[in-house]
Amino acid sequence: MRAVAVAAVVLLGLTVPAVPASAADGSYSFKLLAKAAPDECFNGIGQPYPPGPPCAEGKAKVSQAYVWGLTKVGADVWFGTGANVNCLVSGATLDSYTPVVNDDYVCEYAESQTVRDDPDWPAEIGDQRPPEVWLYHARTKQKVNKSGEIRAKSPDDAERLRTTIGLRAAGTLGGVVLFGGPALNDSLNLFAFDARTQRFLGSVNLPQYGNIRTLLVAEGAMYLGVGIGTNGSSGGGVLRWTGSVRNPFTFEVVANLPVQAADLAYHDGRIAATSWPANQPASPSQLAGVWISPPLTDGLPGLNPEDAAGWRQVWHARQYEPDRVVAATYGGGGVASFGGWLYWGTMHVPLKSTKVHQQVYPQTTDEAKQAQVANTQRALSLWRGKDLGLPTQKIELLYGATALPAYDPATATWASVPTGWTPVYGKSGFDNPFNNYTWRMAVAGGRLYVGTMDWSYIVQDITAESLVPPIDPAGYGGDLWMFPSTSDKAEPVSRTGLGNYLNYGVRTMIPDGPNLYLGMANPMNLRTDPADDVPEGGWELIKLTAPCR
């Protein structure tokens, strides 16, 4: 992975521009509400973890990295976490199993004590730790770890928490707070709490599903976007929650899709879903795209089983990306309804497209391999559409490229090929080539917010400094962008991780009136020293207060 990243950066000559930390008017404010604390003592790759922290031996480590699922009940905020997620992605997605340790993070893979204690545990996710459920009381400003209540309920509940890869989605309806996350054996675990008493109700494993990315409440119903198989690569759909406090785990299938549903939004009387691709997609319907449900007013209120076959794909990645192999690695990202338009963006796991391209078109020379690396990297593209699924459908590319590299296997060469689109506002990644994820969107106070992942800091960590062209540290950290209206381009609210440049992404967000709660992604698990000149790693919950309009 180190050599691939070096080649990508050197050949592309990527630089992150010097940027201000926040919007020009300076009237946004960010307040850190809660942050992950060190939870282990790291004493060397493959070594047992000494007691602590505090750590008499080794170095304090903070494994809990992402606020992955986020929801709100009254004034209180509930969230679920994911641990060492960058290690899980590099292992499970990029097949990188060689342990790595640097000043920022450690990934042990098969050398982890998790694998040594349980030889059946998959080596590629050896850095997994059980996720946590947290409750932040807005009035008292206290955070409460609810994870112990899950483990205390029963051995089965404790085992489900232990084997959950992370709590990727959260939502609330009908007096129930629901969390979900992918689990071992390509299954799905769900956990439920009573929203009023805040007590743990129970958990369940759904073996027929392998992933969940979001929960959405629309017109009095709650919907779950799910995937089937490993990371949802065998298809997916949408479930409607039909449960209650007494019976929180009942659902109806309201969408059968050839792809997993990623993010969901309520738009123009329908549910819109972005999607992640199937494994080895054979048709456009199996690519990352946008799907639209039947109207929620047809038949019974909301979506029901009779609507499961009525969803329609209205956009897919191949309509933009000229290289068919790279197109198969696109993911669908955040989606939101704003001013009569549906906005959505794409996601690109760093170096995943290179890995897949090498599998399909193996290169044998160093020069060819470097060209393959350079020509397969993509930054996020951002889109909007209206009248989707109708003859009057209109789609616009807001941030993207007029041409992209595509490989011709007949000549074994790369060429710049027109995408067929001209961006309305700017280049891919909001003009930043390291902005690779459109992670989440939310509308609050008449503004559309877009949170991204920026992997420029990770590039610095995994490559030799002498081989990397200058990357301005002012560009480190995930971005938060804001569209003030449908006729204005996006403005930067923060380009530096909202005050901590180790926050490489805005993973999730939820409105609080005109303001936002933001859940940050920060996997720098060895950055735990408050006395040094580097900020700390681990998830953060941040409150953004917006200026009055």
PDB file of N, CA, C and O in Angstrom, residues 328-393:
ATOM      1  N   ALA A 328     -16.963   0.686 -11.671  1.00  0.00           N
ATOM      2  CA  ALA A 328     -17.459  -0.387 -10.813  1.00  0.00           C
ATOM      3  C   ALA A 328     -17.012  -0.245  -9.370  1.00  0.00           C
ATOM      4  O   ALA A 328     -17.497  -0.977  -8.495  1.00  0.00           O
ATOM      5  N   THR A 329     -16.085   0.688  -9.085  1.00  0.00           N
ATOM      6  CA  THR A 329     -15.616   0.892  -7.712  1.00  0.00           C
ATOM      7  C   THR A 329     -16.217   2.131  -7.063  1.00  0.00           C
ATOM      8  O   THR A 329     -15.957   2.398  -5.895  1.00  0.00           O
ATOM      9  N   TYR A 330     -17.019   2.908  -7.798  1.00  0.00           N
ATOM     10  CA  TYR A 330     -17.680   4.074  -7.204  1.00  0.00           C
ATOM     11  C   TYR A 330     -18.651   3.618  -6.120  1.00  0.00           C
ATOM     12  O   TYR A 330     -19.295   2.563  -6.240  1.00  0.00           O
ATOM     13  N   GLY A 331     -18.799   4.443  -5.086  1.00  0.00           N
ATOM     14  CA  GLY A 331     -19.858   4.272  -4.110  1.00  0.00           C
ATOM     15  C   GLY A 331     -20.775   5.483  -4.129  1.00  0.00           C
ATOM     16  O   GLY A 331     -20.346   6.597  -4.455  1.00  0.00           O
ATOM     17  N   GLY A 332     -22.032   5.271  -3.794  1.00  0.00           N
ATOM     18  CA  GLY A 332     -22.966   6.378  -3.630  1.00  0.00           C
ATOM     19  C   GLY A 332     -22.857   6.928  -2.220  1.00  0.00           C
ATOM     20  O   GLY A 332     -22.777   6.176  -1.249  1.00  0.00           O
ATOM     21  N   GLY A 333     -22.833   8.243  -2.084  1.00  0.00           N
ATOM     22  CA  GLY A 333     -22.627   8.868  -0.787  1.00  0.00           C
ATOM     23  C   GLY A 333     -23.846   9.572  -0.253  1.00  0.00           C
ATOM     24  O   GLY A 333     -24.982   9.146  -0.462  1.00  0.00           O
ATOM     25  N   GLY A 334     -23.599  10.683   0.440  1.00  0.00           N
ATOM     26  CA  GLY A 334     -24.672  11.440   1.068  1.00  0.00           C
ATOM     27  C   GLY A 334     -25.695  11.927   0.055  1.00  0.00           C
ATOM     28  O   GLY A 334     -25.387  12.166  -1.116  1.00  0.00           O
ATOM     29  N   VAL A 335     -26.930  12.084   0.525  1.00  0.00           N
ATOM     30  CA  VAL A 335     -28.033  12.510  -0.334  1.00  0.00           C
ATOM     31  C   VAL A 335     -28.984  13.356   0.508  1.00  0.00           C
ATOM     32  O   VAL A 335     -29.181  13.099   1.694  1.00  0.00           O
ATOM     33  N   ALA A 336     -29.549  14.397  -0.107  1.00  0.00           N
ATOM     34  CA  ALA A 336     -30.476  15.273   0.619  1.00  0.00           C
ATOM     35  C   ALA A 336     -31.377  15.988  -0.377  1.00  0.00           C
ATOM     36  O   ALA A 336     -30.990  16.245  -1.530  1.00  0.00           O
ATOM     37  N   SER A 337     -32.577  16.340   0.080  1.00  0.00           N
ATOM     38  CA  SER A 337     -33.520  17.129  -0.704  1.00  0.00           C
ATOM     39  C   SER A 337     -33.379  18.583  -0.299  1.00  0.00           C
ATOM     40  O   SER A 337     -33.446  18.924   0.892  1.00  0.00           O
ATOM     41  N   PHE A 338     -33.195  19.464  -1.283  1.00  0.00           N
ATOM     42  CA  PHE A 338     -32.940  20.874  -0.986  1.00  0.00           C
ATOM     43  C   PHE A 338     -33.469  21.739  -2.119  1.00  0.00           C
ATOM     44  O   PHE A 338     -33.031  21.617  -3.257  1.00  0.00           O
ATOM     45  N   GLY A 339     -34.425  22.583  -1.793  1.00  0.00           N
ATOM     46  CA  GLY A 339     -34.948  23.546  -2.752  1.00  0.00           C
ATOM     47  C   GLY A 339     -35.536  22.941  -4.001  1.00  0.00           C
ATOM     48  O   GLY A 339     -35.417  23.513  -5.094  1.00  0.00           O
ATOM     49  N   GLY A 340     -36.188  21.779  -3.867  1.00  0.00           N
ATOM     50  CA  GLY A 340     -36.798  21.136  -5.016  1.00  0.00           C
ATOM     51  C   GLY A 340     -35.876  20.237  -5.801  1.00  0.00           C
ATOM     52  O   GLY A 340     -36.312  19.571  -6.749  1.00  0.00           O
ATOM     53  N   TRP A 341     -34.602  20.203  -5.439  1.00  0.00           N
ATOM     54  CA  TRP A 341     -33.618  19.335  -6.082  1.00  0.00           C
ATOM     55  C   TRP A 341     -33.203  18.217  -5.124  1.00  0.00           C
ATOM     56  O   TRP A 341     -33.206  18.408  -3.916  1.00  0.00           O
ATOM     57  N   LEU A 342     -32.825  17.086  -5.700  1.00  0.00           N
ATOM     58  CA  LEU A 342     -32.164  16.035  -4.929  1.00  0.00           C
ATOM     59  C   LEU A 342     -30.665  16.165  -5.182  1.00  0.00           C
ATOM     60  O   LEU A 342     -30.212  16.119  -6.327  1.00  0.00           O
ATOM     61  N   TYR A 343     -29.893  16.333  -4.099  1.00  0.00           N
ATOM     62  CA  TYR A 343     -28.439  16.430  -4.184  1.00  0.00           C
ATOM     63  C   TYR A 343     -27.828  15.101  -3.737  1.00  0.00           C
ATOM     64  O   TYR A 343     -28.293  14.491  -2.784  1.00  0.00           O
ATOM     65  N   TRP A 344     -26.764  14.673  -4.418  1.00  0.00           N
ATOM     66  CA  TRP A 344     -26.047  13.473  -3.993  1.00  0.00           C
ATOM     67  C   TRP A 344     -24.592  13.563  -4.435  1.00  0.00           C
ATOM     68  O   TRP A 344     -24.224  14.380  -5.290  1.00  0.00           O
ATOM     69  N   GLY A 345     -23.757  12.715  -3.836  1.00  0.00           N
ATOM     70  CA  GLY A 345     -22.342  12.704  -4.186  1.00  0.00           C
ATOM     71  C   GLY A 345     -21.804  11.291  -4.244  1.00  0.00           C
ATOM     72  O   GLY A 345     -22.466  10.321  -3.852  1.00  0.00           O
ATOM     73  N   THR A 346     -20.573  11.174  -4.728  1.00  0.00           N
ATOM     74  CA  THR A 346     -19.934   9.873  -4.867  1.00  0.00           C
ATOM     75  C   THR A 346     -18.865   9.680  -3.796  1.00  0.00           C
ATOM     76  O   THR A 346     -18.447  10.622  -3.127  1.00  0.00           O
ATOM     77  N   MET A 347     -18.436   8.419  -3.643  1.00  0.00           N
ATOM     78  CA  MET A 347     -17.411   8.042  -2.670  1.00  0.00           C
ATOM     79  C   MET A 347     -16.396   7.126  -3.344  1.00  0.00           C
ATOM     80  O   MET A 347     -16.759   6.284  -4.175  1.00  0.00           O
ATOM     81  N   HIS A 348     -15.117   7.292  -2.943  1.00  0.00           N
ATOM     82  CA  HIS A 348     -14.032   6.566  -3.586  1.00  0.00           C
ATOM     83  C   HIS A 348     -13.030   6.128  -2.523  1.00  0.00           C
ATOM     84  O   HIS A 348     -12.250   6.947  -2.024  1.00  0.00           O
ATOM     85  N   VAL A 349     -13.065   4.857  -2.160  1.00  0.00           N
ATOM     86  CA  VAL A 349     -12.116   4.328  -1.189  1.00  0.00           C
ATOM     87  C   VAL A 349     -10.710   4.489  -1.756  1.00  0.00           C
ATOM     88  O   VAL A 349     -10.443   4.029  -2.878  1.00  0.00           O
ATOM     89  N   PRO A 350      -9.791   5.150  -1.042  1.00  0.00           N
ATOM     90  CA  PRO A 350      -8.453   5.355  -1.587  1.00  0.00           C
ATOM     91  C   PRO A 350      -7.812   4.049  -2.054  1.00  0.00           C
ATOM     92  O   PRO A 350      -7.765   3.069  -1.314  1.00  0.00           O
ATOM     93  N   LEU A 351      -7.381   4.043  -3.296  1.00  0.00           N
ATOM     94  CA  LEU A 351      -6.608   2.954  -3.897  1.00  0.00           C
ATOM     95  C   LEU A 351      -7.432   1.703  -4.230  1.00  0.00           C
ATOM     96  O   LEU A 351      -6.904   0.750  -4.800  1.00  0.00           O
ATOM     97  N   LYS A 352      -8.735   1.696  -3.906  1.00  0.00           N
ATOM     98  CA  LYS A 352      -9.552   0.532  -4.246  1.00  0.00           C
ATOM     99  C   LYS A 352      -9.633   0.343  -5.759  1.00  0.00           C
ATOM    100  O   LYS A 352      -9.539  -0.785  -6.259  1.00  0.00           O
ATOM    101  N   SER A 353      -9.813   1.445  -6.489  1.00  0.00           N
ATOM    102  CA  SER A 353      -9.931   1.336  -7.944  1.00  0.00           C
ATOM    103  C   SER A 353      -8.639   0.798  -8.556  1.00  0.00           C
ATOM    104  O   SER A 353      -8.671   0.065  -9.549  1.00  0.00           O
ATOM    105  N   THR A 354      -7.496   1.154  -7.963  1.00  0.00           N
ATOM    106  CA  THR A 354      -6.219   0.628  -8.450  1.00  0.00           C
ATOM    107  C   THR A 354      -6.144  -0.880  -8.255  1.00  0.00           C
ATOM    108  O   THR A 354      -5.731  -1.631  -9.156  1.00  0.00           O
ATOM    109  N   LYS A 355      -6.545  -1.338  -7.091  1.00  0.00           N
ATOM    110  CA  LYS A 355      -6.516  -2.778  -6.803  1.00  0.00           C
ATOM    111  C   LYS A 355      -7.392  -3.553  -7.797  1.00  0.00           C
ATOM    112  O   LYS A 355      -6.959  -4.574  -8.363  1.00  0.00           O
ATOM    113  N   VAL A 356      -8.610  -3.064  -8.020  1.00  0.00           N
ATOM    114  CA  VAL A 356      -9.521  -3.770  -8.920  1.00  0.00           C
ATOM    115  C   VAL A 356      -9.007  -3.716 -10.356  1.00  0.00           C
ATOM    116  O   VAL A 356      -9.073  -4.707 -11.101  1.00  0.00           O
ATOM    117  N   HIS A 357      -8.485  -2.565 -10.752  1.00  0.00           N
ATOM    118  CA  HIS A 357      -7.967  -2.439 -12.116  1.00  0.00           C
ATOM    119  C   HIS A 357      -6.803  -3.405 -12.353  1.00  0.00           C
ATOM    120  O   HIS A 357      -6.683  -4.016 -13.428  1.00  0.00           O
ATOM    121  N   GLN A 358      -5.960  -3.560 -11.349  1.00  0.00           N
ATOM    122  CA  GLN A 358      -4.826  -4.488 -11.482  1.00  0.00           C
ATOM    123  C   GLN A 358      -5.320  -5.923 -11.593  1.00  0.00           C
ATOM    124  O   GLN A 358      -4.722  -6.746 -12.297  1.00  0.00           O
ATOM    125  N   GLN A 359      -6.432  -6.241 -10.927  1.00  0.00           N
ATOM    126  CA  GLN A 359      -6.983  -7.582 -11.036  1.00  0.00           C
ATOM    127  C   GLN A 359      -7.524  -7.858 -12.440  1.00  0.00           C
ATOM    128  O   GLN A 359      -7.392  -8.965 -12.978  1.00  0.00           O
ATOM    129  N   VAL A 360      -8.150  -6.849 -13.033  1.00  0.00           N
ATOM    130  CA  VAL A 360      -8.750  -7.019 -14.354  1.00  0.00           C
ATOM    131  C   VAL A 360      -7.708  -6.897 -15.460  1.00  0.00           C
ATOM    132  O   VAL A 360      -7.703  -7.676 -16.418  1.00  0.00           O
ATOM    133  N   TYR A 361      -6.822  -5.919 -15.334  1.00  0.00           N
ATOM    134  CA  TYR A 361      -5.784  -5.673 -16.335  1.00  0.00           C
ATOM    135  C   TYR A 361      -4.418  -5.678 -15.653  1.00  0.00           C
ATOM    136  O   TYR A 361      -3.851  -4.627 -15.349  1.00  0.00           O
ATOM    137  N   PRO A 362      -3.870  -6.852 -15.358  1.00  0.00           N
ATOM    138  CA  PRO A 362      -2.577  -6.920 -14.662  1.00  0.00           C
ATOM    139  C   PRO A 362      -1.475  -6.222 -15.462  1.00  0.00           C
ATOM    140  O   PRO A 362      -1.346  -6.434 -16.672  1.00  0.00           O
ATOM    141  N   GLN A 363      -0.707  -5.403 -14.777  1.00  0.00           N
ATOM    142  CA  GLN A 363       0.419  -4.720 -15.397  1.00  0.00           C
ATOM    143  C   GLN A 363       1.711  -5.345 -14.875  1.00  0.00           C
ATOM    144  O   GLN A 363       1.803  -5.713 -13.702  1.00  0.00           O
ATOM    145  N   THR A 364       2.717  -5.422 -15.741  1.00  0.00           N
ATOM    146  CA  THR A 364       3.936  -6.145 -15.375  1.00  0.00           C
ATOM    147  C   THR A 364       5.150  -5.250 -15.193  1.00  0.00           C
ATOM    148  O   THR A 364       6.088  -5.624 -14.486  1.00  0.00           O
ATOM    149  N   THR A 365       5.151  -4.074 -15.799  1.00  0.00           N
ATOM    150  CA  THR A 365       6.309  -3.186 -15.659  1.00  0.00           C
ATOM    151  C   THR A 365       6.019  -2.111 -14.615  1.00  0.00           C
ATOM    152  O   THR A 365       4.853  -1.757 -14.375  1.00  0.00           O
ATOM    153  N   ASP A 366       7.073  -1.584 -14.028  1.00  0.00           N
ATOM    154  CA  ASP A 366       6.904  -0.517 -13.041  1.00  0.00           C
ATOM    155  C   ASP A 366       6.228   0.695 -13.661  1.00  0.00           C
ATOM    156  O   ASP A 366       5.363   1.328 -13.041  1.00  0.00           O
ATOM    157  N   GLU A 367       6.609   1.022 -14.881  1.00  0.00           N
ATOM    158  CA  GLU A 367       6.016   2.187 -15.539  1.00  0.00           C
ATOM    159  C   GLU A 367       4.518   2.008 -15.741  1.00  0.00           C
ATOM    160  O   GLU A 367       3.719   2.926 -15.491  1.00  0.00           O
ATOM    161  N   ALA A 368       4.111   0.819 -16.167  1.00  0.00           N
ATOM    162  CA  ALA A 368       2.691   0.556 -16.393  1.00  0.00           C
ATOM    163  C   ALA A 368       1.914   0.544 -15.085  1.00  0.00           C
ATOM    164  O   ALA A 368       0.776   1.025 -15.011  1.00  0.00           O
ATOM    165  N   LYS A 369       2.529  -0.018 -14.045  1.00  0.00           N
ATOM    166  CA  LYS A 369       1.862  -0.031 -12.742  1.00  0.00           C
ATOM    167  C   LYS A 369       1.676   1.380 -12.208  1.00  0.00           C
ATOM    168  O   LYS A 369       0.627   1.706 -11.634  1.00  0.00           O
ATOM    169  N   GLN A 370       2.690   2.230 -12.386  1.00  0.00           N
ATOM    170  CA  GLN A 370       2.574   3.600 -11.914  1.00  0.00           C
ATOM    171  C   GLN A 370       1.520   4.371 -12.697  1.00  0.00           C
ATOM    172  O   GLN A 370       0.762   5.162 -12.127  1.00  0.00           O
ATOM    173  N   ALA A 371       1.442   4.117 -13.999  1.00  0.00           N
ATOM    174  CA  ALA A 371       0.408   4.760 -14.800  1.00  0.00           C
ATOM    175  C   ALA A 371      -0.978   4.307 -14.360  1.00  0.00           C
ATOM    176  O   ALA A 371      -1.934   5.102 -14.313  1.00  0.00           O
ATOM    177  N   GLN A 372      -1.089   3.046 -14.001  1.00  0.00           N
ATOM    178  CA  GLN A 372      -2.369   2.521 -13.539  1.00  0.00           C
ATOM    179  C   GLN A 372      -2.785   3.191 -12.236  1.00  0.00           C
ATOM    180  O   GLN A 372      -3.953   3.564 -12.055  1.00  0.00           O
ATOM    181  N   VAL A 373      -1.838   3.368 -11.331  1.00  0.00           N
ATOM    182  CA  VAL A 373      -2.125   4.050 -10.077  1.00  0.00           C
ATOM    183  C   VAL A 373      -2.589   5.474 -10.342  1.00  0.00           C
ATOM    184  O   VAL A 373      -3.626   5.921  -9.851  1.00  0.00           O
ATOM    185  N   ALA A 374      -1.820   6.199 -11.137  1.00  0.00           N
ATOM    186  CA  ALA A 374      -2.110   7.612 -11.368  1.00  0.00           C
ATOM    187  C   ALA A 374      -3.456   7.827 -12.036  1.00  0.00           C
ATOM    188  O   ALA A 374      -4.155   8.797 -11.748  1.00  0.00           O
ATOM    189  N   ASN A 375      -3.839   6.920 -12.915  1.00  0.00           N
ATOM    190  CA  ASN A 375      -5.041   7.138 -13.719  1.00  0.00           C
ATOM    191  C   ASN A 375      -6.314   6.561 -13.122  1.00  0.00           C
ATOM    192  O   ASN A 375      -7.395   6.734 -13.701  1.00  0.00           O
ATOM    193  N   THR A 376      -6.226   5.884 -11.990  1.00  0.00           N
ATOM    194  CA  THR A 376      -7.427   5.297 -11.389  1.00  0.00           C
ATOM    195  C   THR A 376      -7.920   6.045 -10.160  1.00  0.00           C
ATOM    196  O   THR A 376      -8.973   5.693  -9.614  1.00  0.00           O
ATOM    197  N   GLN A 377      -7.194   7.062  -9.692  1.00  0.00           N
ATOM    198  CA  GLN A 377      -7.648   7.794  -8.505  1.00  0.00           C
ATOM    199  C   GLN A 377      -8.743   8.787  -8.890  1.00  0.00           C
ATOM    200  O   GLN A 377      -8.682   9.421  -9.940  1.00  0.00           O
ATOM    201  N   ARG A 378      -9.738   8.920  -8.021  1.00  0.00           N
ATOM    202  CA  ARG A 378     -10.828   9.858  -8.252  1.00  0.00           C
ATOM    203  C   ARG A 378     -11.142  10.631  -6.974  1.00  0.00           C
ATOM    204  O   ARG A 378     -11.104  10.068  -5.868  1.00  0.00           O
ATOM    205  N   ALA A 379     -11.468  11.897  -7.145  1.00  0.00           N
ATOM    206  CA  ALA A 379     -12.057  12.685  -6.061  1.00  0.00           C
ATOM    207  C   ALA A 379     -13.575  12.640  -6.219  1.00  0.00           C
ATOM    208  O   ALA A 379     -14.103  12.243  -7.268  1.00  0.00           O
ATOM    209  N   LEU A 380     -14.294  13.054  -5.176  1.00  0.00           N
ATOM    210  CA  LEU A 380     -15.755  12.984  -5.197  1.00  0.00           C
ATOM    211  C   LEU A 380     -16.332  13.877  -6.299  1.00  0.00           C
ATOM    212  O   LEU A 380     -15.768  14.912  -6.657  1.00  0.00           O
ATOM    213  N   SER A 381     -17.443  13.452  -6.844  1.00  0.00           N
ATOM    214  CA  SER A 381     -18.250  14.301  -7.718  1.00  0.00           C
ATOM    215  C   SER A 381     -19.577  14.566  -7.018  1.00  0.00           C
ATOM    216  O   SER A 381     -20.071  13.724  -6.253  1.00  0.00           O
ATOM    217  N   LEU A 382     -20.153  15.744  -7.276  1.00  0.00           N
ATOM    218  CA  LEU A 382     -21.388  16.152  -6.603  1.00  0.00           C
ATOM    219  C   LEU A 382     -22.435  16.507  -7.649  1.00  0.00           C
ATOM    220  O   LEU A 382     -22.145  17.243  -8.609  1.00  0.00           O
ATOM    221  N   TRP A 383     -23.649  16.003  -7.425  1.00  0.00           N
ATOM    222  CA  TRP A 383     -24.723  16.075  -8.421  1.00  0.00           C
ATOM    223  C   TRP A 383     -26.017  16.599  -7.819  1.00  0.00           C
ATOM    224  O   TRP A 383     -26.192  16.585  -6.601  1.00  0.00           O
ATOM    225  N   ARG A 384     -26.930  17.001  -8.707  1.00  0.00           N
ATOM    226  CA  ARG A 384     -28.310  17.250  -8.276  1.00  0.00           C
ATOM    227  C   ARG A 384     -29.252  16.965  -9.443  1.00  0.00           C
ATOM    228  O   ARG A 384     -28.852  17.012 -10.616  1.00  0.00           O
ATOM    229  N   GLY A 385     -30.498  16.647  -9.095  1.00  0.00           N
ATOM    230  CA  GLY A 385     -31.487  16.351 -10.114  1.00  0.00           C
ATOM    231  C   GLY A 385     -32.878  16.718  -9.655  1.00  0.00           C
ATOM    232  O   GLY A 385     -33.142  16.836  -8.449  1.00  0.00           O
ATOM    233  N   LYS A 386     -33.771  16.906 -10.603  1.00  0.00           N
ATOM    234  CA  LYS A 386     -35.188  17.140 -10.298  1.00  0.00           C
ATOM    235  C   LYS A 386     -36.049  16.406 -11.312  1.00  0.00           C
ATOM    236  O   LYS A 386     -35.566  15.997 -12.378  1.00  0.00           O
ATOM    237  N   ASP A 387     -37.325  16.228 -10.946  1.00  0.00           N
ATOM    238  CA  ASP A 387     -38.258  15.445 -11.761  1.00  0.00           C
ATOM    239  C   ASP A 387     -37.678  14.062 -12.065  1.00  0.00           C
ATOM    240  O   ASP A 387     -37.825  13.530 -13.183  1.00  0.00           O
ATOM    241  N   LEU A 388     -37.027  13.476 -11.081  1.00  0.00           N
ATOM    242  CA  LEU A 388     -36.327  12.214 -11.302  1.00  0.00           C
ATOM    243  C   LEU A 388     -37.308  11.089 -11.617  1.00  0.00           C
ATOM    244  O   LEU A 388     -38.312  10.909 -10.931  1.00  0.00           O
ATOM    245  N   GLY A 389     -36.990  10.338 -12.650  1.00  0.00           N
ATOM    246  CA  GLY A 389     -37.844   9.244 -13.078  1.00  0.00           C
ATOM    247  C   GLY A 389     -38.967   9.649 -14.006  1.00  0.00           C
ATOM    248  O   GLY A 389     -39.727   8.791 -14.453  1.00  0.00           O
ATOM    249  N   LEU A 390     -39.052  10.946 -14.315  1.00  0.00           N
ATOM    250  CA  LEU A 390     -40.097  11.449 -15.198  1.00  0.00           C
ATOM    251  C   LEU A 390     -39.488  11.848 -16.542  1.00  0.00           C
ATOM    252  O   LEU A 390     -38.270  12.035 -16.665  1.00  0.00           O
ATOM    253  N   PRO A 391     -40.314  12.021 -17.575  1.00  0.00           N
ATOM    254  CA  PRO A 391     -39.775  12.454 -18.875  1.00  0.00           C
ATOM    255  C   PRO A 391     -39.067  13.801 -18.810  1.00  0.00           C
ATOM    256  O   PRO A 391     -38.205  14.098 -19.648  1.00  0.00           O
ATOM    257  N   THR A 392     -39.402  14.608 -17.820  1.00  0.00           N
ATOM    258  CA  THR A 392     -38.785  15.931 -17.665  1.00  0.00           C
ATOM    259  C   THR A 392     -37.559  15.902 -16.753  1.00  0.00           C
ATOM    260  O   THR A 392     -37.082  16.959 -16.327  1.00  0.00           O
ATOM    261  N   GLN A 393     -37.047  14.715 -16.466  1.00  0.00           N
ATOM    262  CA  GLN A 393     -35.894  14.599 -15.566  1.00  0.00           C
ATOM    263  C   GLN A 393     -34.751  15.493 -16.025  1.00  0.00           C
ATOM    264  O   GLN A 393     -34.411  15.560 -17.202  1.00  0.00           O
TER     265      GLN A 393
END
